[in-house]
PDB file of C-alpha atoms in Angstrom:
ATOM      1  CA  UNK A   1      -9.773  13.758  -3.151  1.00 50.00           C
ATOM      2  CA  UNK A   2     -11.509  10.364  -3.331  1.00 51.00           C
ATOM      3  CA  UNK A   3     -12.268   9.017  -6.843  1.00 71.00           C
ATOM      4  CA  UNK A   4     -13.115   5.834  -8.776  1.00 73.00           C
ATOM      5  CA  UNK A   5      -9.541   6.122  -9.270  1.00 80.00           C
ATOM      6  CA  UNK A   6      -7.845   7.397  -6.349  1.00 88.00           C
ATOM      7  CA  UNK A   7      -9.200   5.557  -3.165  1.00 89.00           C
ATOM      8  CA  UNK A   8      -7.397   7.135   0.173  1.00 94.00           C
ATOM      9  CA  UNK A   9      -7.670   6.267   3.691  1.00 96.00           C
ATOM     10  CA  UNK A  10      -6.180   7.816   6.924  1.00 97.00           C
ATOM     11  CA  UNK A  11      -5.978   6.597  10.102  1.00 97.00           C
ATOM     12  CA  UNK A  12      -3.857   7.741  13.257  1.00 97.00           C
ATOM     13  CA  UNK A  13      -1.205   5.360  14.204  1.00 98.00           C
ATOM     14  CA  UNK A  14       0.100   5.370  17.767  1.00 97.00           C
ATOM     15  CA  UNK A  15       3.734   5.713  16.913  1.00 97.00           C
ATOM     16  CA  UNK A  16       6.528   7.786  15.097  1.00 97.00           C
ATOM     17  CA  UNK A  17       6.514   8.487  11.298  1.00 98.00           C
ATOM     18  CA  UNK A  18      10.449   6.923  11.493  1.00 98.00           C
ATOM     19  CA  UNK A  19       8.232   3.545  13.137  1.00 98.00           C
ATOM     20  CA  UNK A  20       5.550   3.482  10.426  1.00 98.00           C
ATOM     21  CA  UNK A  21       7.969   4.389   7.523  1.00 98.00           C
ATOM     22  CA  UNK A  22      10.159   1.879   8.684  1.00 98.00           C
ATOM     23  CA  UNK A  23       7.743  -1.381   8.709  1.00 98.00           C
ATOM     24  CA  UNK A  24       6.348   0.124   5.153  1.00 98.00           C
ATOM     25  CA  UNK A  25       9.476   0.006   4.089  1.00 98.00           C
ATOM     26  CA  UNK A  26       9.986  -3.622   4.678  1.00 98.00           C
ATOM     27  CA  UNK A  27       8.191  -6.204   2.424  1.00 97.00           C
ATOM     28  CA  UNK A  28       8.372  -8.870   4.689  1.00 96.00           C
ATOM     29  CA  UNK A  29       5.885  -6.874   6.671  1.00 97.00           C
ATOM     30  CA  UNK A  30       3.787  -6.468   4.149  1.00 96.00           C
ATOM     31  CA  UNK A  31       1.325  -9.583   5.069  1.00 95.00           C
ATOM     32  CA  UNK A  32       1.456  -8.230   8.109  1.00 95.00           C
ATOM     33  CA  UNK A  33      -0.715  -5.349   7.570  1.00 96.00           C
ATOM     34  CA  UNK A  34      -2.330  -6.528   4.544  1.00 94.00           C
ATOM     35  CA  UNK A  35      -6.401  -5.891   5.020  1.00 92.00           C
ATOM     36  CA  UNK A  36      -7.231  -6.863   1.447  1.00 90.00           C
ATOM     37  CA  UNK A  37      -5.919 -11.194   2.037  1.00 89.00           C
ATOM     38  CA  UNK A  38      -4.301 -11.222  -0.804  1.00 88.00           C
ATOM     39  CA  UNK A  39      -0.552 -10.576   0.343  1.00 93.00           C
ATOM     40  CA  UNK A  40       1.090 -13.580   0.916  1.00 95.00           C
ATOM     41  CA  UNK A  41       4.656 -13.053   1.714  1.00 95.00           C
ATOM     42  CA  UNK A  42       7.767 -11.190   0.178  1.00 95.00           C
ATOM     43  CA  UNK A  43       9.751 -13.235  -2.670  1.00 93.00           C
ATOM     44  CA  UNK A  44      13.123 -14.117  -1.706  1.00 92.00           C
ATOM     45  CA  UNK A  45      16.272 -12.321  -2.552  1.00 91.00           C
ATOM     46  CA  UNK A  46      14.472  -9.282  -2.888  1.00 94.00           C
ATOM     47  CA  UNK A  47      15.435  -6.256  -0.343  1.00 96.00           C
ATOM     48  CA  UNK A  48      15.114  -6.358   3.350  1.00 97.00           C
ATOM     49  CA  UNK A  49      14.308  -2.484   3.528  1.00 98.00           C
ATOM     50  CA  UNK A  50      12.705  -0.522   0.138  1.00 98.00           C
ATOM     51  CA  UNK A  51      14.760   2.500  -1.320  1.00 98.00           C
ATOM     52  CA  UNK A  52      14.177   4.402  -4.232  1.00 98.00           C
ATOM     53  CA  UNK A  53      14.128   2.752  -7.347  1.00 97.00           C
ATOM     54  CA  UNK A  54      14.231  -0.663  -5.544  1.00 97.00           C
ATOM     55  CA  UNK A  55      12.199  -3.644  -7.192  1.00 97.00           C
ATOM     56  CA  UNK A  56      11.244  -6.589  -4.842  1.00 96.00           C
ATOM     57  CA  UNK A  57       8.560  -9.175  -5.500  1.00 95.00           C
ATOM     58  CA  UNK A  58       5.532 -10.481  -3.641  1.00 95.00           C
ATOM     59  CA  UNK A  59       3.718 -13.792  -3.419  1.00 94.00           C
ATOM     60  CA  UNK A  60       0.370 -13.016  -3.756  1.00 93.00           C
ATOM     61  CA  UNK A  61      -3.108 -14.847  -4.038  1.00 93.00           C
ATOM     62  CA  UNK A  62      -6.574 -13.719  -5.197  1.00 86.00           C
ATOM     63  CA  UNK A  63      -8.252 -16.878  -5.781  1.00 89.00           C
ATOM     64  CA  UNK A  64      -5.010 -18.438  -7.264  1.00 95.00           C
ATOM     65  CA  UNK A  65      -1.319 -17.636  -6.481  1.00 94.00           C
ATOM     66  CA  UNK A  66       0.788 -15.558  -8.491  1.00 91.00           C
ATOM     67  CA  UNK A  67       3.458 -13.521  -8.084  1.00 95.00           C
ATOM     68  CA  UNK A  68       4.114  -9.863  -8.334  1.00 93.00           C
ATOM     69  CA  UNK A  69       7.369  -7.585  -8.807  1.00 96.00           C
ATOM     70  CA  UNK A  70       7.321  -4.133  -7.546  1.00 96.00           C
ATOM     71  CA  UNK A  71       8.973  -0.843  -7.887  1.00 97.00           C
ATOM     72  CA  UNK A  72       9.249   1.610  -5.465  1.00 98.00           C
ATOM     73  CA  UNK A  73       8.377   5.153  -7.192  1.00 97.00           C
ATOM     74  CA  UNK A  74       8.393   7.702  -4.342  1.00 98.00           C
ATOM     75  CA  UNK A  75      10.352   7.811  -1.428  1.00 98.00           C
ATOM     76  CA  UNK A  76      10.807  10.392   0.915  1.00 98.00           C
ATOM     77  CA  UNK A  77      12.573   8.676   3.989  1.00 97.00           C
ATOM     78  CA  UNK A  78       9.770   9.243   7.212  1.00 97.00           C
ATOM     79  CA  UNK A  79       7.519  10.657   4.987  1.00 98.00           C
ATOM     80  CA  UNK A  80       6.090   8.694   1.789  1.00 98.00           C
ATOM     81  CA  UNK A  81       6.542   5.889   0.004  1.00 98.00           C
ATOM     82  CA  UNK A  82       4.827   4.180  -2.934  1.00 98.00           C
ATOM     83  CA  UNK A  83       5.429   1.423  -5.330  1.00 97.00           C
ATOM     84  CA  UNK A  84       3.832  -0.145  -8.319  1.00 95.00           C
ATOM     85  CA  UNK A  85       3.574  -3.105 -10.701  1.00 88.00           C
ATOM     86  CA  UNK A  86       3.335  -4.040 -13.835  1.00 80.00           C
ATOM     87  CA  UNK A  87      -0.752  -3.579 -13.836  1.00 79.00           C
ATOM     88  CA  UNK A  88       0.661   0.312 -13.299  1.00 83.00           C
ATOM     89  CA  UNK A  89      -1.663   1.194 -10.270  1.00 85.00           C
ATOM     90  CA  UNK A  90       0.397   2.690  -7.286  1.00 94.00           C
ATOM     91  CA  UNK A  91      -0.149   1.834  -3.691  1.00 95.00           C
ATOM     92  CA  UNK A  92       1.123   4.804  -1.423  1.00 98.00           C
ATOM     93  CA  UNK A  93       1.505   5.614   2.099  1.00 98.00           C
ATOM     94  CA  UNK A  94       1.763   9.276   3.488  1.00 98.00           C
ATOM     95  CA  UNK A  95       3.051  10.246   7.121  1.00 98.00           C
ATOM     96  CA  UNK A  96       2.350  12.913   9.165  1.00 98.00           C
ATOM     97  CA  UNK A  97       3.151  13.460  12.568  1.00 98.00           C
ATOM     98  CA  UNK A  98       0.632  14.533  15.005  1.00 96.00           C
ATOM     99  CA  UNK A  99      -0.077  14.429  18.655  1.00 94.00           C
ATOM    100  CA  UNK A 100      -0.478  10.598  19.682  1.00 91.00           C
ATOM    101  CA  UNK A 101       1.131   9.311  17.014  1.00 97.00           C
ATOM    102  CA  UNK A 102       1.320   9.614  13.296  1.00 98.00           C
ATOM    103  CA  UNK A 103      -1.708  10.272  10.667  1.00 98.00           C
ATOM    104  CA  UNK A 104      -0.663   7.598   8.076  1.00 98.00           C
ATOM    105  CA  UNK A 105      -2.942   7.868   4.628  1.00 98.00           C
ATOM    106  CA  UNK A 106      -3.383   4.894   2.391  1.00 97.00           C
ATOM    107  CA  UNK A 107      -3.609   5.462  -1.048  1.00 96.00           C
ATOM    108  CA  UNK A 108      -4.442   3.564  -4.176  1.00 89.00           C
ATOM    109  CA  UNK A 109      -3.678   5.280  -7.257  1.00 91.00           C
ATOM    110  CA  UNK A 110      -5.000   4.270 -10.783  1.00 85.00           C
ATOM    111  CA  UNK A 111      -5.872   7.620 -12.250  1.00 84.00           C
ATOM    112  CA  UNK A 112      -2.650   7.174 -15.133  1.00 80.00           C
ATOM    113  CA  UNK A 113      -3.985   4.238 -16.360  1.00 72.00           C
ATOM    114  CA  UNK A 114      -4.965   3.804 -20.072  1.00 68.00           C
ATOM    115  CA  UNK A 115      -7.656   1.154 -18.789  1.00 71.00           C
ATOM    116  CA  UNK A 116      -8.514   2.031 -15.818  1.00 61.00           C
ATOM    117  CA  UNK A 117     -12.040   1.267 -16.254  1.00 65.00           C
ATOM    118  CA  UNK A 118     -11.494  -2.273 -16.408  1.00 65.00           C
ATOM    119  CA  UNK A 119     -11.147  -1.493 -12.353  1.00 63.00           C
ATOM    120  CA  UNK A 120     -14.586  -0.505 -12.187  1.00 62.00           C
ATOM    121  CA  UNK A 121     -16.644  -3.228 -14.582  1.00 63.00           C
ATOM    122  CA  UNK A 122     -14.611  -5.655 -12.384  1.00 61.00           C
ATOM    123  CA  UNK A 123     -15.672  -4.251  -9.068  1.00 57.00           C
ATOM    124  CA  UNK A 124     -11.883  -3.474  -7.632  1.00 65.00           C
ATOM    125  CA  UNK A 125     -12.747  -0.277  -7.173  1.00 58.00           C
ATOM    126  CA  UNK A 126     -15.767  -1.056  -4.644  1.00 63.00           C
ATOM    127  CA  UNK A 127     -13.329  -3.381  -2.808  1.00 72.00           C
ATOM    128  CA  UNK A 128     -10.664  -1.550  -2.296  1.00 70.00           C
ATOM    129  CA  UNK A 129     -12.128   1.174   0.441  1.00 84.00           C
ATOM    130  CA  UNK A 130     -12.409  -1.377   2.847  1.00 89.00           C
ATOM    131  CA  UNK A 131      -9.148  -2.912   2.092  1.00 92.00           C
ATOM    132  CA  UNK A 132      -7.615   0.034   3.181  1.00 93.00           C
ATOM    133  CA  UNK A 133      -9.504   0.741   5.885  1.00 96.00           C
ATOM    134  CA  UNK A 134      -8.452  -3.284   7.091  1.00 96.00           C
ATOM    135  CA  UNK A 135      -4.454  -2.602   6.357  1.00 96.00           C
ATOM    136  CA  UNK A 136      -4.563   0.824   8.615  1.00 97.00           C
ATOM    137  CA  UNK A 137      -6.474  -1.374  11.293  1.00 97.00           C
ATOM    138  CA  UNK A 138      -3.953  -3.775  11.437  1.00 97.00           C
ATOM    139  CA  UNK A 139      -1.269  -1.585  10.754  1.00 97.00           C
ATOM    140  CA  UNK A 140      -2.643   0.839  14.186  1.00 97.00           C
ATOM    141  CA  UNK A 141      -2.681  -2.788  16.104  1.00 96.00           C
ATOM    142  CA  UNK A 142       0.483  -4.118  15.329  1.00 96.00           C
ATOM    143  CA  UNK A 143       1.821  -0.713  16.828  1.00 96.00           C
ATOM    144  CA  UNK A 144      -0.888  -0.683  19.960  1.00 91.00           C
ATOM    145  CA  UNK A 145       0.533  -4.433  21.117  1.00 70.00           C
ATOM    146  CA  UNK A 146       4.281  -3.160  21.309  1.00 58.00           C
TER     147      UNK A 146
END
């Protein structure tokens, strides 16, 4: 499943799929659970809770700040949810229940992209693994200190 392209993760979370899709679902959480440091916080006036369609904006820094605008692309309430920006990659998060908890898999997507090489000769690709692996870390603590 795992390309240059598509870079997934799972991890089992010690709580519901309702739980996990819930905090996913709110951008102000999003720093929270960010393992790649480069979510800063969610833009104002944006939504408190993602739905379909919804766009909401991020203050983000690699480096330098900037900001980003989202929009959410799949939702399936409890389930899955993804959004992307403007640079067209998709970050997704599937939810499965299971005994202990929820398996929750971390996507990245960039396999529609016209230049998705650029992803590779920049070396986003090599980073991103572990950046994953970091957001389902802190994603399983936040849930283990409740």
């Amino acid at each position: 499943m795992n390309s240059p392209y598509l870079i997934s993760r799972e991890r089992l979370v010690a709580a519901s799929p309702e739980s996990v899709f819930d905090l996913l679902a709110r951008p102000a959480m999003h720093s929270v659970i960010d393992g790649s440091g480069t979510v800063r916080d969610a833009q104002p006036n944006g939504p408190a809770r993602l739905a379909p369609g919804a766009k909401f904006g991020m203050d983000m820094k690699m480096g330098v700040p900037y900001k980003i605008l989202n929009t959410v692309t799949e939702f399936d309430e409890g389930r899955r949810i993804a959004w992307r920006h403007a640079g067209g990659h998709v970050w997704r998060y599937l939810l499965q229940a299971q005994d202990g908890g929820t398996l929750v898999t971390e996507q990245w997507d960039a396999r529609h992209l016209r230049h998705r090489v650029m992803y590779r000769v920049t070396g986003v690709t090599r980073r991103h693994p572990a950046s994953l692996e970091q957001t389902l870390e802190k994603l399983a603590d936040h849930f283990s200190t409740k």
